[in-house]
Amino acid sequence: MPEKTRELRRLLKDLCPLVDLAREMLGAARHAFNRHSKAELDKMARLQTEFTLKIDPFFQRLEEAPGQPSREPDPESLTLKEVLTRLELLAHEISRLSEPLQQKADRGAILADEQLFQVNDAFSRLTGLLRTLTDILQTDDPALKAYLLKEGERLREECLGNQTSLETRMMDSPGQPRAWSVYISIQERFRDCLAHLGALVHSLK
């Protein structure tokens, strides 16, 4: 294995604590969703700040890497940059869940049982996919990559289907518009998270 490839493998393993932070942020978001907890929303903000502080040195290392400006960046550097960018965007989208969660608490919005189940199910499955991502960063296992891509796309399609189904029913039945807008925003955030997660894994193939 070339030295640059070995170095990339080491750096990817070093990103696992960042994925753990993103997963912890997602857990705080889930608690905030179920408990209307301001403390959990505050925790999300603290974790986002911690994430930013810990990912910045990786970007700085890329910028300071030795090389000749006239040459194209090596494939390993391009891969690492894409992984870092997608991981940062993923964490950002998780942090943006705080917006509809704050609205849910402020409005006292009550979702239907079906919607509560769907949101909690998506939280659980996305959390599981982030655990799989840490395994991928550590092992570079092709089977795990294929699994994450397949299950991530399946969940993304389900979130879109849930959102579309509710938007259709909104036209024909009375309900709580405040709760509906919160639900739709959460589904959109999930879809954006999954899009960045899928792009990250694709960059490792």
mmCIF file of C-alpha atoms in Angstrom:
data_model
loop_
_atom_site.group_PDB
_atom_site.id
_atom_site.type_symbol
_atom_site.label_atom_id
_atom_site.label_comp_id
_atom_site.label_asym_id
_atom_site.label_seq_id
_atom_site.Cartn_x
_atom_site.Cartn_y
_atom_site.Cartn_z
ATOM 1 C CA MET A 1 0.000 0.000 0.000
ATOM 2 C CA PRO A 2 1.468 3.416 -0.966
ATOM 3 C CA GLU A 3 2.457 5.680 1.908
ATOM 4 C CA LYS A 4 -0.113 8.341 0.953
ATOM 5 C CA THR A 5 -2.864 5.734 1.015
ATOM 6 C CA ARG A 6 -1.745 4.524 4.430
ATOM 7 C CA GLU A 7 -1.742 8.107 5.686
ATOM 8 C CA LEU A 8 -5.279 8.606 4.359
ATOM 9 C CA ARG A 9 -6.422 5.462 6.170
ATOM 10 C CA ARG A 10 -4.931 6.808 9.417
ATOM 11 C CA LEU A 11 -6.601 10.181 8.981
ATOM 12 C CA LEU A 12 -9.976 8.600 8.235
ATOM 13 C CA LYS A 13 -9.751 6.614 11.460
ATOM 14 C CA ASP A 14 -8.991 9.853 13.287
ATOM 15 C CA LEU A 15 -12.357 11.208 12.082
ATOM 16 C CA CYS A 16 -14.328 8.641 14.097
ATOM 17 C CA PRO A 17 -14.620 10.893 17.187
ATOM 18 C CA LEU A 18 -16.187 13.544 14.948
ATOM 19 C CA VAL A 19 -18.806 11.044 13.791
ATOM 20 C CA ASP A 20 -19.406 10.206 17.451
ATOM 21 C CA LEU A 21 -20.040 13.896 18.139
ATOM 22 C CA ALA A 22 -22.513 14.056 15.252
ATOM 23 C CA ARG A 23 -24.261 10.989 16.635
ATOM 24 C CA GLU A 24 -24.374 12.529 20.101
ATOM 25 C CA MET A 25 -25.889 15.664 18.586
ATOM 26 C CA LEU A 26 -28.520 13.516 16.898
ATOM 27 C CA GLY A 27 -29.302 11.872 20.224
ATOM 28 C CA ALA A 28 -29.789 15.273 21.830
ATOM 29 C CA ALA A 29 -32.100 16.223 18.974
ATOM 30 C CA ARG A 30 -34.189 13.117 19.581
ATOM 31 C CA HIS A 31 -34.511 13.876 23.289
ATOM 32 C CA ALA A 32 -35.455 17.468 22.471
ATOM 33 C CA PHE A 33 -38.106 16.199 20.061
ATOM 34 C CA ASN A 34 -39.688 13.829 22.560
ATOM 35 C CA ARG A 35 -39.327 15.956 25.701
ATOM 36 C CA HIS A 36 -39.553 19.577 24.495
ATOM 37 C CA SER A 37 -36.224 19.949 26.303
ATOM 38 C CA LYS A 38 -34.399 23.285 26.118
ATOM 39 C CA ALA A 39 -31.435 21.666 27.858
ATOM 40 C CA GLU A 40 -31.075 19.208 24.968
ATOM 41 C CA LEU A 41 -31.302 22.041 22.427
ATOM 42 C CA ASP A 42 -28.533 23.833 24.312
ATOM 43 C CA LYS A 43 -26.525 20.610 24.258
ATOM 44 C CA MET A 44 -26.919 20.436 20.479
ATOM 45 C CA ALA A 45 -25.455 23.936 20.163
ATOM 46 C CA ARG A 46 -22.504 23.055 22.426
ATOM 47 C CA LEU A 47 -21.808 19.880 20.467
ATOM 48 C CA GLN A 48 -21.946 21.764 17.163
ATOM 49 C CA THR A 49 -19.354 24.240 18.476
ATOM 50 C CA GLU A 50 -17.165 21.376 19.697
ATOM 51 C CA PHE A 51 -17.503 19.645 16.332
ATOM 52 C CA THR A 52 -16.387 22.786 14.473
ATOM 53 C CA LEU A 53 -13.378 23.247 16.729
ATOM 54 C CA LYS A 54 -12.298 19.639 16.225
ATOM 55 C CA ILE A 55 -12.783 19.449 12.453
ATOM 56 C CA ASP A 56 -10.975 22.714 11.678
ATOM 57 C CA PRO A 57 -7.465 21.275 12.279
ATOM 58 C CA PHE A 58 -8.124 18.608 9.614
ATOM 59 C CA PHE A 59 -8.950 21.285 7.038
ATOM 60 C CA GLN A 60 -5.914 23.262 8.163
ATOM 61 C CA ARG A 61 -3.711 20.215 7.686
ATOM 62 C CA LEU A 62 -4.953 19.918 4.116
ATOM 63 C CA GLU A 63 -4.202 23.571 3.412
ATOM 64 C CA GLU A 64 -0.706 23.281 4.861
ATOM 65 C CA ALA A 65 0.156 20.010 3.081
ATOM 66 C CA PRO A 66 3.421 20.315 1.110
ATOM 67 C CA GLY A 67 3.142 20.271 -2.663
ATOM 68 C CA GLN A 68 3.660 22.247 -5.801
ATOM 69 C CA PRO A 69 0.831 24.691 -6.639
ATOM 70 C CA SER A 70 1.185 23.945 -10.353
ATOM 71 C CA ARG A 71 0.271 20.297 -9.821
ATOM 72 C CA GLU A 72 -3.166 18.799 -9.400
ATOM 73 C CA PRO A 73 -3.973 17.696 -5.824
ATOM 74 C CA ASP A 74 -3.321 14.016 -5.231
ATOM 75 C CA PRO A 75 -6.346 11.663 -5.078
ATOM 76 C CA GLU A 76 -5.886 11.041 -1.364
ATOM 77 C CA SER A 77 -6.094 14.760 -0.559
ATOM 78 C CA LEU A 78 -9.169 15.141 -2.730
ATOM 79 C CA THR A 79 -10.829 12.197 -0.983
ATOM 80 C CA LEU A 80 -10.056 13.564 2.465
ATOM 81 C CA LYS A 81 -11.323 17.014 1.515
ATOM 82 C CA GLU A 82 -14.603 15.561 0.221
ATOM 83 C CA VAL A 83 -15.049 13.430 3.341
ATOM 84 C CA LEU A 84 -14.370 16.401 5.620
ATOM 85 C CA THR A 85 -16.716 18.654 3.664
ATOM 86 C CA ARG A 86 -19.560 16.139 3.683
ATOM 87 C CA LEU A 87 -19.046 15.344 7.354
ATOM 88 C CA GLU A 88 -19.170 19.039 8.195
ATOM 89 C CA LEU A 89 -22.354 19.482 6.140
ATOM 90 C CA LEU A 90 -23.901 16.420 7.801
ATOM 91 C CA ALA A 91 -23.237 17.853 11.264
ATOM 92 C CA HIS A 92 -24.612 21.207 10.124
ATOM 93 C CA GLU A 93 -27.870 19.609 8.955
ATOM 94 C CA ILE A 94 -28.196 17.741 12.252
ATOM 95 C CA SER A 95 -27.732 21.042 14.099
ATOM 96 C CA ARG A 96 -30.453 22.605 11.918
ATOM 97 C CA LEU A 97 -32.932 20.157 13.425
ATOM 98 C CA SER A 98 -32.939 22.545 16.387
ATOM 99 C CA GLU A 99 -35.040 25.008 14.355
ATOM 100 C CA PRO A 100 -38.189 22.845 13.941
ATOM 101 C CA LEU A 101 -37.608 21.327 17.393
ATOM 102 C CA GLN A 102 -37.649 24.791 18.949
ATOM 103 C CA GLN A 103 -40.809 25.573 16.986
ATOM 104 C CA LYS A 104 -42.416 22.379 18.252
ATOM 105 C CA ALA A 105 -41.692 23.384 21.841
ATOM 106 C CA ASP A 106 -42.719 27.035 21.424
ATOM 107 C CA ARG A 107 -45.987 26.190 19.674
ATOM 108 C CA GLY A 108 -46.855 23.210 21.827
ATOM 109 C CA ALA A 109 -47.310 21.349 18.550
ATOM 110 C CA ILE A 110 -48.756 17.865 18.941
ATOM 111 C CA LEU A 111 -47.968 15.353 16.218
ATOM 112 C CA ALA A 112 -50.129 12.334 15.461
ATOM 113 C CA ASP A 113 -48.979 8.972 16.792
ATOM 114 C CA GLU A 114 -48.030 7.858 13.285
ATOM 115 C CA GLN A 115 -45.835 10.909 12.800
ATOM 116 C CA LEU A 116 -44.199 10.462 16.194
ATOM 117 C CA PHE A 117 -43.349 6.877 15.284
ATOM 118 C CA GLN A 118 -41.953 7.854 11.885
ATOM 119 C CA VAL A 119 -39.711 10.574 13.310
ATOM 120 C CA ASN A 120 -38.402 8.364 16.112
ATOM 121 C CA ASP A 121 -37.837 5.527 13.659
ATOM 122 C CA ALA A 122 -35.804 7.841 11.414
ATOM 123 C CA PHE A 123 -33.760 9.022 14.407
ATOM 124 C CA SER A 124 -32.972 5.396 15.319
ATOM 125 C CA ARG A 125 -32.033 4.354 11.805
ATOM 126 C CA LEU A 126 -29.911 7.416 11.086
ATOM 127 C CA THR A 127 -28.089 6.879 14.388
ATOM 128 C CA GLY A 128 -27.407 3.298 13.334
ATOM 129 C CA LEU A 129 -26.064 4.444 9.972
ATOM 130 C CA LEU A 130 -23.649 6.799 11.724
ATOM 131 C CA ARG A 131 -22.385 3.861 13.772
ATOM 132 C CA THR A 132 -21.824 2.004 10.509
ATOM 133 C CA LEU A 133 -19.921 5.029 9.185
ATOM 134 C CA THR A 134 -17.422 4.778 12.052
ATOM 135 C CA ASP A 135 -16.890 1.110 11.162
ATOM 136 C CA ILE A 136 -16.292 2.085 7.523
ATOM 137 C CA LEU A 137 -13.742 4.736 8.470
ATOM 138 C CA GLN A 138 -11.916 2.163 10.563
ATOM 139 C CA THR A 139 -12.052 -0.833 8.213
ATOM 140 C CA ASP A 140 -12.786 0.418 4.664
ATOM 141 C CA ASP A 141 -15.127 -2.568 4.303
ATOM 142 C CA PRO A 142 -16.847 -2.604 0.843
ATOM 143 C CA ALA A 143 -19.804 -4.597 2.197
ATOM 144 C CA LEU A 144 -20.451 -2.004 4.896
ATOM 145 C CA LYS A 145 -20.283 0.786 2.310
ATOM 146 C CA ALA A 146 -22.834 -0.991 0.129
ATOM 147 C CA TYR A 147 -25.079 -1.587 3.145
ATOM 148 C CA LEU A 148 -24.947 2.043 4.267
ATOM 149 C CA LEU A 149 -25.658 3.361 0.779
ATOM 150 C CA LYS A 150 -28.600 0.990 0.322
ATOM 151 C CA GLU A 151 -30.165 1.596 3.725
ATOM 152 C CA GLY A 152 -29.475 5.325 3.616
ATOM 153 C CA GLU A 153 -31.218 5.688 0.278
ATOM 154 C CA ARG A 154 -34.136 3.574 1.509
ATOM 155 C CA LEU A 155 -34.597 5.800 4.546
ATOM 156 C CA ARG A 156 -34.257 8.931 2.424
ATOM 157 C CA GLU A 157 -37.025 7.698 0.121
ATOM 158 C CA GLU A 158 -39.237 6.880 3.110
ATOM 159 C CA CYS A 159 -38.747 10.385 4.533
ATOM 160 C CA LEU A 160 -39.746 11.867 1.182
ATOM 161 C CA GLY A 161 -42.757 9.549 1.008
ATOM 162 C CA ASN A 162 -43.839 10.486 4.534
ATOM 163 C CA GLN A 163 -43.534 14.171 3.715
ATOM 164 C CA THR A 164 -45.395 13.867 0.415
ATOM 165 C CA SER A 165 -48.174 11.835 2.018
ATOM 166 C CA LEU A 166 -48.741 14.449 4.708
ATOM 167 C CA GLU A 167 -48.634 17.328 2.222
ATOM 168 C CA THR A 168 -51.331 15.555 0.199
ATOM 169 C CA ARG A 169 -53.561 15.006 3.237
ATOM 170 C CA MET A 170 -53.149 18.618 4.326
ATOM 171 C CA MET A 171 -55.217 19.675 1.338
ATOM 172 C CA ASP A 172 -58.149 17.460 2.265
ATOM 173 C CA SER A 173 -58.416 17.298 6.029
ATOM 174 C CA PRO A 174 -58.375 19.610 9.031
ATOM 175 C CA GLY A 175 -55.514 19.345 11.489
ATOM 176 C CA GLN A 176 -52.766 21.284 13.161
ATOM 177 C CA PRO A 177 -50.844 23.313 10.559
ATOM 178 C CA ARG A 178 -48.233 24.150 13.200
ATOM 179 C CA ALA A 179 -47.532 20.494 13.849
ATOM 180 C CA TRP A 180 -47.518 19.690 10.144
ATOM 181 C CA SER A 181 -44.901 22.337 9.339
ATOM 182 C CA VAL A 182 -42.658 21.029 12.131
ATOM 183 C CA TYR A 183 -42.993 17.470 10.856
ATOM 184 C CA ILE A 184 -42.235 18.461 7.258
ATOM 185 C CA SER A 185 -39.154 20.452 8.305
ATOM 186 C CA ILE A 186 -37.810 17.515 10.304
ATOM 187 C CA GLN A 187 -38.290 15.157 7.354
ATOM 188 C CA GLU A 188 -36.444 17.635 5.106
ATOM 189 C CA ARG A 189 -33.516 17.797 7.550
ATOM 190 C CA PHE A 190 -33.340 13.998 7.643
ATOM 191 C CA ARG A 191 -33.239 13.850 3.850
ATOM 192 C CA ASP A 192 -30.439 16.414 3.707
ATOM 193 C CA CYS A 193 -28.451 14.508 6.339
ATOM 194 C CA LEU A 194 -28.819 11.289 4.383
ATOM 195 C CA ALA A 195 -27.811 12.969 1.115
ATOM 196 C CA HIS A 196 -24.530 14.165 2.650
ATOM 197 C CA LEU A 197 -23.956 10.800 4.315
ATOM 198 C CA GLY A 198 -24.402 8.993 1.004
ATOM 199 C CA ALA A 199 -22.090 11.398 -0.821
ATOM 200 C CA LEU A 200 -19.455 10.898 1.886
ATOM 201 C CA VAL A 201 -19.512 7.123 1.463
ATOM 202 C CA HIS A 202 -19.451 7.429 -2.327
ATOM 203 C CA SER A 203 -16.244 9.459 -2.046
ATOM 204 C CA LEU A 204 -14.600 6.514 -0.273
ATOM 205 C CA LYS A 205 -15.359 3.995 -3.021
#
